[in-house]
mmCIF file of C-alpha atoms in Angstrom:
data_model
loop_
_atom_site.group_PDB
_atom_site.id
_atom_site.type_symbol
_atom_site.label_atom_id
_atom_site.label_comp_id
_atom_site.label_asym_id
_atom_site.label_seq_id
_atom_site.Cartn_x
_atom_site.Cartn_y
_atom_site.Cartn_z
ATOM 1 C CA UNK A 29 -28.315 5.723 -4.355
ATOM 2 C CA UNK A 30 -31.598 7.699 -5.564
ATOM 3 C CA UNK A 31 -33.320 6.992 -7.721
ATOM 4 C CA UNK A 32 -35.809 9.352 -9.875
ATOM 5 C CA UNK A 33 -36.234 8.164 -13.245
ATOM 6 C CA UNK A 34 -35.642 4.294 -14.543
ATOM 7 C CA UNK A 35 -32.835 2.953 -13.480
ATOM 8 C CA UNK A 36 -31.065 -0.345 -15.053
ATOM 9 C CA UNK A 37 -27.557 0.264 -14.532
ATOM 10 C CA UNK A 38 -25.171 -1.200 -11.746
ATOM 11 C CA UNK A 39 -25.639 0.262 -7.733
ATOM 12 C CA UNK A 40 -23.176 0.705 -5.175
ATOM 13 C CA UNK A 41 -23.280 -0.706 -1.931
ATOM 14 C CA UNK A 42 -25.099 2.070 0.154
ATOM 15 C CA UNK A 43 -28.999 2.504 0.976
ATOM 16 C CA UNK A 44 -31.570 2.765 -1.640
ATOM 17 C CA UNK A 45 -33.880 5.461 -1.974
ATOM 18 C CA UNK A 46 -36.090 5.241 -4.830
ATOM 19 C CA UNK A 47 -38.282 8.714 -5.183
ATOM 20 C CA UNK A 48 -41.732 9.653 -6.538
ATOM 21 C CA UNK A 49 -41.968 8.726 -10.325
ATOM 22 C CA UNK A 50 -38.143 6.623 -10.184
ATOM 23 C CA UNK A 51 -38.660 2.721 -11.032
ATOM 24 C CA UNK A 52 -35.357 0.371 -10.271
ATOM 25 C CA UNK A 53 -35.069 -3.389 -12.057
ATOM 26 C CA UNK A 54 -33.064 -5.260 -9.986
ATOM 27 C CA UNK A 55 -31.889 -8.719 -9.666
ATOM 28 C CA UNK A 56 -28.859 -10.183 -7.806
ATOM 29 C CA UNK A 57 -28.434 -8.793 -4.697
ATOM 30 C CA UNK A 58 -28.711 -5.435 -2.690
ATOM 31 C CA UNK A 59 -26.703 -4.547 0.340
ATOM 32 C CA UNK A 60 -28.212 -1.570 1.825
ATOM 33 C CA UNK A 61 -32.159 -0.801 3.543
ATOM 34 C CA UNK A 62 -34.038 -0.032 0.378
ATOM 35 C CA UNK A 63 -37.103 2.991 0.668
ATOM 36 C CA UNK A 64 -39.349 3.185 -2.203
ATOM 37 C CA UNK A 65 -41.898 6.593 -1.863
ATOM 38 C CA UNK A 66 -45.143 7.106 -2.680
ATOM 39 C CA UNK A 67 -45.400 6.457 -6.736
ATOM 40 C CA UNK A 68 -41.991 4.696 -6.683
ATOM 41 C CA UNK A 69 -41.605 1.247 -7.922
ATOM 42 C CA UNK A 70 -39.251 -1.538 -7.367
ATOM 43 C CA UNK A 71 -39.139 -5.227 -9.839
ATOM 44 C CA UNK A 72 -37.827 -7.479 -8.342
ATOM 45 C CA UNK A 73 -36.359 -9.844 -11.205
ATOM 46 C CA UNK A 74 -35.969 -13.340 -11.334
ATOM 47 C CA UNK A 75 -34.959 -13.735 -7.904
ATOM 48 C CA UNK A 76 -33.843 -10.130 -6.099
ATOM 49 C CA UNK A 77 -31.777 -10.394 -2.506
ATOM 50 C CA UNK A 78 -31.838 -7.131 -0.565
ATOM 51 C CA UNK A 79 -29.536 -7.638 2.763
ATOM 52 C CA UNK A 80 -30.851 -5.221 4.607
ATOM 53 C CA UNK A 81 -34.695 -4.123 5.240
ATOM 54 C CA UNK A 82 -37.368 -2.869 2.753
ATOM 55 C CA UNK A 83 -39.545 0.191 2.929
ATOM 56 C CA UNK A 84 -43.086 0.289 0.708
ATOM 57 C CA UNK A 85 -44.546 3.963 1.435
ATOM 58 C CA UNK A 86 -48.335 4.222 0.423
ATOM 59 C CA UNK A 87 -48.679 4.209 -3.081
ATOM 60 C CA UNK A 88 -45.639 3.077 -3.638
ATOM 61 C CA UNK A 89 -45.651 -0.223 -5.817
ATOM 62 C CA UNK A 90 -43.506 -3.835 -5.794
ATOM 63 C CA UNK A 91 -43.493 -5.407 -8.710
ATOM 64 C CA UNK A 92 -42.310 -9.204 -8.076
ATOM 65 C CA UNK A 93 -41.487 -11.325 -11.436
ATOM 66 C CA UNK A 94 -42.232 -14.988 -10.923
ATOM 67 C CA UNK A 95 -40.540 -17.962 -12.693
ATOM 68 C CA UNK A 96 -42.136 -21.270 -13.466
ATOM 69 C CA UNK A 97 -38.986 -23.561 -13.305
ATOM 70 C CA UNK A 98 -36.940 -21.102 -10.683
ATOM 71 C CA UNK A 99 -37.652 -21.694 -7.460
ATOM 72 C CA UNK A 100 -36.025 -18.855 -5.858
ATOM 73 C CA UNK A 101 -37.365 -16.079 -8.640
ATOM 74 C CA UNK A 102 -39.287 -14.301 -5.320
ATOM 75 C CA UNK A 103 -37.837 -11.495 -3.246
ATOM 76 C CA UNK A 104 -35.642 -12.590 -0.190
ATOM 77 C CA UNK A 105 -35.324 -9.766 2.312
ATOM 78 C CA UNK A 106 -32.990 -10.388 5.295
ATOM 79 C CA UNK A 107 -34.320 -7.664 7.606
ATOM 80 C CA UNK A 108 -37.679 -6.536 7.630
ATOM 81 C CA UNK A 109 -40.564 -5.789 5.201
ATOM 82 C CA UNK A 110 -43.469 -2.900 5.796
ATOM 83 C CA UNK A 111 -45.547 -3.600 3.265
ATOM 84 C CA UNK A 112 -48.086 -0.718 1.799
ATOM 85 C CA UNK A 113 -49.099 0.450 -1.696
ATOM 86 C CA UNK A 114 -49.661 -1.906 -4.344
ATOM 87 C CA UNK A 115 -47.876 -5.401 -5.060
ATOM 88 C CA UNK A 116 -47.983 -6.241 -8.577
ATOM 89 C CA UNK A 117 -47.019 -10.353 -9.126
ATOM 90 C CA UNK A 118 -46.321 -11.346 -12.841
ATOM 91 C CA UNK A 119 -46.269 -14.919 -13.598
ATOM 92 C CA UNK A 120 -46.903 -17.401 -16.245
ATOM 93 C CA UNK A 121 -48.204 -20.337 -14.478
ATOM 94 C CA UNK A 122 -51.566 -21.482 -15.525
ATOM 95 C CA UNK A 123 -52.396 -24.664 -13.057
ATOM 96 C CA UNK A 124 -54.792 -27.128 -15.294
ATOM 97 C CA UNK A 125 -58.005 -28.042 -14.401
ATOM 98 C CA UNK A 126 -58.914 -28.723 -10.364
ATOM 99 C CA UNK A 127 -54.549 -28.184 -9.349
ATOM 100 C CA UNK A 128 -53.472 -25.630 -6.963
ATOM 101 C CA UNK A 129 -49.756 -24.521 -7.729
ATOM 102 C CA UNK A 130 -48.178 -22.504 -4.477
ATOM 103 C CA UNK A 131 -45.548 -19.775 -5.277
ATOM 104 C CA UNK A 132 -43.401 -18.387 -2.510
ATOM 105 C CA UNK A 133 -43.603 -14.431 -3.590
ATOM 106 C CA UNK A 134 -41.675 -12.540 -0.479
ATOM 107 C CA UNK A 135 -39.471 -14.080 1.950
ATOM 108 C CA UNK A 136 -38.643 -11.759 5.020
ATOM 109 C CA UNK A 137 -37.033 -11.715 8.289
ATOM 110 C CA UNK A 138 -40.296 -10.023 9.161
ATOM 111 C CA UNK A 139 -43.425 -8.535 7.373
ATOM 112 C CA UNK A 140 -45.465 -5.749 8.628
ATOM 113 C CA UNK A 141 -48.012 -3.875 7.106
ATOM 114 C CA UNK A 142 -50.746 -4.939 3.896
ATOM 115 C CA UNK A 143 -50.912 -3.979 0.306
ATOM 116 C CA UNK A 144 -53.632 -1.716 -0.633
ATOM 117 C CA UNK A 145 -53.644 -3.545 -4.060
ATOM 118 C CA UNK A 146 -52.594 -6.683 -5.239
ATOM 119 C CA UNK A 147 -52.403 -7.499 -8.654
ATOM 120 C CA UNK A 148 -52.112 -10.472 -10.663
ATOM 121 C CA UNK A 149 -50.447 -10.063 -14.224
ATOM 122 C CA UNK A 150 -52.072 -6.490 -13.897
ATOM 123 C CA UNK A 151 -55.502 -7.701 -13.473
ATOM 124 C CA UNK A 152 -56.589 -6.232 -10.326
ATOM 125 C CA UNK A 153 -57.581 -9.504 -7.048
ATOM 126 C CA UNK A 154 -60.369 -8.200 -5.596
ATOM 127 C CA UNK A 155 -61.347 -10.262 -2.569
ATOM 128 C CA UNK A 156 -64.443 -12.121 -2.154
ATOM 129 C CA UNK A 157 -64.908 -11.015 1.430
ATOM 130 C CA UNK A 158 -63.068 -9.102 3.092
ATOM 131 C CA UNK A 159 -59.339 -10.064 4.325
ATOM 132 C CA UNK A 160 -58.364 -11.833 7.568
ATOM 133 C CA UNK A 161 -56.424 -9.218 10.294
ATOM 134 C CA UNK A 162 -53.585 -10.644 8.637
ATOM 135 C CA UNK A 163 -54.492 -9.644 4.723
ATOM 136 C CA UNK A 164 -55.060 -12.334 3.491
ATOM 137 C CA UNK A 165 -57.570 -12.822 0.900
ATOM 138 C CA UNK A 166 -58.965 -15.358 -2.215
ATOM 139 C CA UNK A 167 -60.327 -13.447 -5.387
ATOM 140 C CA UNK A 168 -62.248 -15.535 -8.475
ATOM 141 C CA UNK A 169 -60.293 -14.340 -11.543
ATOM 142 C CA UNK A 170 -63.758 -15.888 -13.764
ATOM 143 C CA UNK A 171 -63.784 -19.506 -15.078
ATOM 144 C CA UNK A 172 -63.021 -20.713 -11.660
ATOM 145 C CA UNK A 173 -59.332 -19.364 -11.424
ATOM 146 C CA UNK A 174 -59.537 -18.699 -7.918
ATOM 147 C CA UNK A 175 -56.225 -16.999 -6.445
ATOM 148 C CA UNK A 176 -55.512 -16.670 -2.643
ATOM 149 C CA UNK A 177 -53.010 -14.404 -0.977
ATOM 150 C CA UNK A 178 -51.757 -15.459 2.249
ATOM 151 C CA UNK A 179 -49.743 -13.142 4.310
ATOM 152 C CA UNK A 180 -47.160 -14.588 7.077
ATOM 153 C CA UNK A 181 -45.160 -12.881 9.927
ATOM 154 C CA UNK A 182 -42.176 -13.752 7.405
ATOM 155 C CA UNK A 183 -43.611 -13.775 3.755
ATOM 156 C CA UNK A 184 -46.514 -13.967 1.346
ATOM 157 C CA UNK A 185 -47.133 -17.292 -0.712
ATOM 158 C CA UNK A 186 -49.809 -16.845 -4.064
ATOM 159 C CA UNK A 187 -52.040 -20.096 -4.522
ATOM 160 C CA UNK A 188 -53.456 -20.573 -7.561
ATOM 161 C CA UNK A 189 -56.387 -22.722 -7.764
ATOM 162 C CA UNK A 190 -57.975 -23.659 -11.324
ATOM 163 C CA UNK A 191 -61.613 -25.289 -9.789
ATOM 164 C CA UNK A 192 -62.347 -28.599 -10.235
ATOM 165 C CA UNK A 193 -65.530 -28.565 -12.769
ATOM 166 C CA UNK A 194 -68.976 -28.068 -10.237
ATOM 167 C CA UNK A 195 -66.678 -26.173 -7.494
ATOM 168 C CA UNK A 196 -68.417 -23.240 -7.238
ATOM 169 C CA UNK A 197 -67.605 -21.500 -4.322
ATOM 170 C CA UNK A 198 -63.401 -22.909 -4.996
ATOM 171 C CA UNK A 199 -63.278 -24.768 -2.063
ATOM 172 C CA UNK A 200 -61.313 -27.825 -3.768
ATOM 173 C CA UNK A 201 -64.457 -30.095 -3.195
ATOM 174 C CA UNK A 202 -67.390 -30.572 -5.259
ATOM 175 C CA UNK A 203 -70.111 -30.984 -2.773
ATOM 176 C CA UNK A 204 -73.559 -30.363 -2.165
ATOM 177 C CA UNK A 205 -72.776 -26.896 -1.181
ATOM 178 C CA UNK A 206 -71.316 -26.366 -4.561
ATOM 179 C CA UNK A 207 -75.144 -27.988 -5.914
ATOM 180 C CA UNK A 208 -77.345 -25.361 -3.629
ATOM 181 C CA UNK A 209 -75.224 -22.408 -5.251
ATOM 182 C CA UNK A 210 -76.529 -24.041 -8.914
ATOM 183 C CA UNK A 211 -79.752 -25.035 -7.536
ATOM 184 C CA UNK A 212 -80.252 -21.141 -5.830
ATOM 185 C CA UNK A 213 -79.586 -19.830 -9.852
ATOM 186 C CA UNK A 214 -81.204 -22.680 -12.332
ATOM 187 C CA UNK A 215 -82.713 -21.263 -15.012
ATOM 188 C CA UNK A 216 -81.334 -17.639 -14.721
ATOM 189 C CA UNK A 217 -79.251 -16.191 -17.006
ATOM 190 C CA UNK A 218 -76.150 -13.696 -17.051
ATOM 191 C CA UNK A 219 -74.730 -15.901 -14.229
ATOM 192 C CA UNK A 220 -70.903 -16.653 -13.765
ATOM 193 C CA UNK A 221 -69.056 -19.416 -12.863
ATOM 194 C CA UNK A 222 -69.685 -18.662 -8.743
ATOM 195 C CA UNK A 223 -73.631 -18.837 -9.478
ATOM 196 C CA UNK A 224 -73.368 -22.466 -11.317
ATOM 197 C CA UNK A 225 -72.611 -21.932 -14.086
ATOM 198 C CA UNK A 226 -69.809 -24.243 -15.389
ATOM 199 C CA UNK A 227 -69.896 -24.065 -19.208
ATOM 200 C CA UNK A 228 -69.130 -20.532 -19.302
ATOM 201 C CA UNK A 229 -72.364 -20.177 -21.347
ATOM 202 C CA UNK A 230 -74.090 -17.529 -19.459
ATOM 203 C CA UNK A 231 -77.219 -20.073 -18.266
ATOM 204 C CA UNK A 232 -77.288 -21.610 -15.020
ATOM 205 C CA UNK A 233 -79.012 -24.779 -16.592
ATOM 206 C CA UNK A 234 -79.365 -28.648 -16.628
ATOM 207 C CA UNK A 235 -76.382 -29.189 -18.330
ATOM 208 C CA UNK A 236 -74.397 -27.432 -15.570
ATOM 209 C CA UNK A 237 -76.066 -29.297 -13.129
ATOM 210 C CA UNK A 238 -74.884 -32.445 -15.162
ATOM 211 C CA UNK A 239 -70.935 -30.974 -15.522
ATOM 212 C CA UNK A 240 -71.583 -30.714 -11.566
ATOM 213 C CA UNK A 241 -73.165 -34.531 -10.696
ATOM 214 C CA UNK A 242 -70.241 -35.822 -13.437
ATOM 215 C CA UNK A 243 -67.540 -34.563 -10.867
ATOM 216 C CA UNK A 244 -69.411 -34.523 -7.186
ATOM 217 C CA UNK A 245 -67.304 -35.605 -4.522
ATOM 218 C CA UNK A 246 -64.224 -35.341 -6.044
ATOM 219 C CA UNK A 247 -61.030 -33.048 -4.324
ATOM 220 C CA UNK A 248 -58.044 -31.424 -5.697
ATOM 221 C CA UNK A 249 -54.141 -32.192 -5.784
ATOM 222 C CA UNK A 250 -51.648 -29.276 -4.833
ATOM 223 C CA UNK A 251 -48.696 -28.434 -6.856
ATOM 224 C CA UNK A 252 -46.015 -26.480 -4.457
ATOM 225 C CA UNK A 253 -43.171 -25.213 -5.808
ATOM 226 C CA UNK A 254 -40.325 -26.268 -3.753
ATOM 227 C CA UNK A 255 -38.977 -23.886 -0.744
ATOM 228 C CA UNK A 256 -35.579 -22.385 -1.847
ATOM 229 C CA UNK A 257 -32.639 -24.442 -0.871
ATOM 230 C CA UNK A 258 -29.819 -22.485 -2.476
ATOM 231 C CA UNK A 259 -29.417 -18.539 -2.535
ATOM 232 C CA UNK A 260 -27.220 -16.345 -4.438
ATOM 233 C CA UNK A 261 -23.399 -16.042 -2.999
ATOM 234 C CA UNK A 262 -22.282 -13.595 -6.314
ATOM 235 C CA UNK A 263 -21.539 -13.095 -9.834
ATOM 236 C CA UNK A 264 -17.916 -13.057 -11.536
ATOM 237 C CA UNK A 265 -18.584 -12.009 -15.253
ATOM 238 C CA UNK A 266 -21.083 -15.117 -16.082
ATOM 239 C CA UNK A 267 -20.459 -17.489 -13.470
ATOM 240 C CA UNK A 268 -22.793 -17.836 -10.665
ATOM 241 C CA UNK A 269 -21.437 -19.452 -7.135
ATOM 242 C CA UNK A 270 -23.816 -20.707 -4.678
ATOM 243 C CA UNK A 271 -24.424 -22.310 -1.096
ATOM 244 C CA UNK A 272 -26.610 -23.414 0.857
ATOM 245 C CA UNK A 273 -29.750 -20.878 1.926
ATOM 246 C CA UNK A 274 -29.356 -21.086 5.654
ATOM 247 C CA UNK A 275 -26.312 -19.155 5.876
ATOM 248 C CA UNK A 276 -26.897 -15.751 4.021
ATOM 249 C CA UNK A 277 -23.722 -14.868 1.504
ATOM 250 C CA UNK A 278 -21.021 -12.186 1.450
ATOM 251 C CA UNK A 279 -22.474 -8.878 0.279
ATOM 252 C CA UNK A 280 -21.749 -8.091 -3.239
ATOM 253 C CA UNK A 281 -22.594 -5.353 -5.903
ATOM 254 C CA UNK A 282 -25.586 -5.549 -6.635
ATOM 255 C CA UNK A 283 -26.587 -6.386 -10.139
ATOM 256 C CA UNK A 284 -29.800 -5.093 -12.332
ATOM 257 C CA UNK A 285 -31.742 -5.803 -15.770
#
């Protein structure tokens, strides 16, 4: 199949080639090596399986559609995954106050390559330093959401970390490194959470440093969703037949939005 405009509709069981300005939703499965080309996109929906390898040209973008309560909405790729272009992850979780929740995003036989991009919900991560030789990278979203993409040789997991009150620097500890960052910016104004302050009231002040020596030395909890289990065998009409994950399924047609 090519693709060149926006495709919904039902694929055969060949290769997928989706060209400059095309966009496929899928979900379900895929059988053949998908290629998406520069200004291409594939969404992966609730869960996609491709069977065979994927392809991310530069420019090219994955769009990867994240359930709270499903915890095998990411993309599972049997073969390999070059990563390039831009990964765009759209999810509703919203961790509470000093909780990191883990989401699996892709699951590969093997990854290769880096985004250029990665965005979160389409607000662009823009890391705090710059990323490890693998690509991975934490970005401060403001108000101490702190998000960290970690790249594997089989996958990329998002952690989402909503900072305990007086983390500054969103290492999950309130500590006194966390009270030289206030102490560095006290009295200054048009400072953020990163520079002390807490309140979100634009002042580095005393009553950050109190929201700070109200929560010293106090560490986070992690909230992981669980590794997949289960994975997709097919889909008869509206019934959905599973088994267990370590033994990949028959191929089947692959189904979309």
């Amino acid at each position: 199949l090519i693709v060149y405009g926006d495709h919904h509709s039902s694929l055969g069981t060949g290769d997928v080639l989706i060209k400059s300005g095309g966009a496929l939703r899928a979900s379900g499965g895929i059988q053949g090596a998908v290629t998406v080309q520069a200004d291409g996109r594939l969404v992966s929906g609730n869960g996609l399986r491709l069977y065979d390898s994927l392809t991310l040209k530069p420019s090219a973008e994955l769009q990867v559609q994240l359930s709270s309560t499903n915890p095998i909405s990411h993309l599972e790729v049997a073969g390999a995954v070059v990563a390039d272009g831009t990964l765009q992850i759209i999810s509703a979780v919203d961790p509470e106050r000093g909780s990191v929740h883990e989401q699996l995003l892709i699951e590969a036989g093997a990854l290769g390559g880096q985004f250029e991009e990665v965005y979160h919900n389409d607000d662009v991560l823009q890391p705090l330093s710059p990323p490890d030789a693998n690509g991975s990278f934490t970005s401060h979203q403001g108000e101490g959401m702190f998000r960290t993409v970690e790249y594997s040789l089989t996958g990329i997991t998002l952690a989402s970390y909503r900072a305990l009150v007086g983390d500054a620097n969103g290492d999950q500890v309130v500590d006194g490194i966390d009270f030289t960052i206030w102490n560095e910016h006290k009295f200054t104004t048009g400072t953020d959470w990163m520079s002390g302050d807490f309140n979100g009231d634009g002042v580095t002040d005393g009553l950050d440093f109190t929201l700070w020596n109200n929560h010293k030395f106090t560490t986070v909890t992690t909230m992981q969703v669980p590794e997949p289990r289960w994975g997709w065998m097919g889909v008869i009409t509206l019934a959905f037949a599973f088994r267990p994950r370590q033994a990949w399924p028959l191929p089947f047609s692959p189904q979309t939005d």
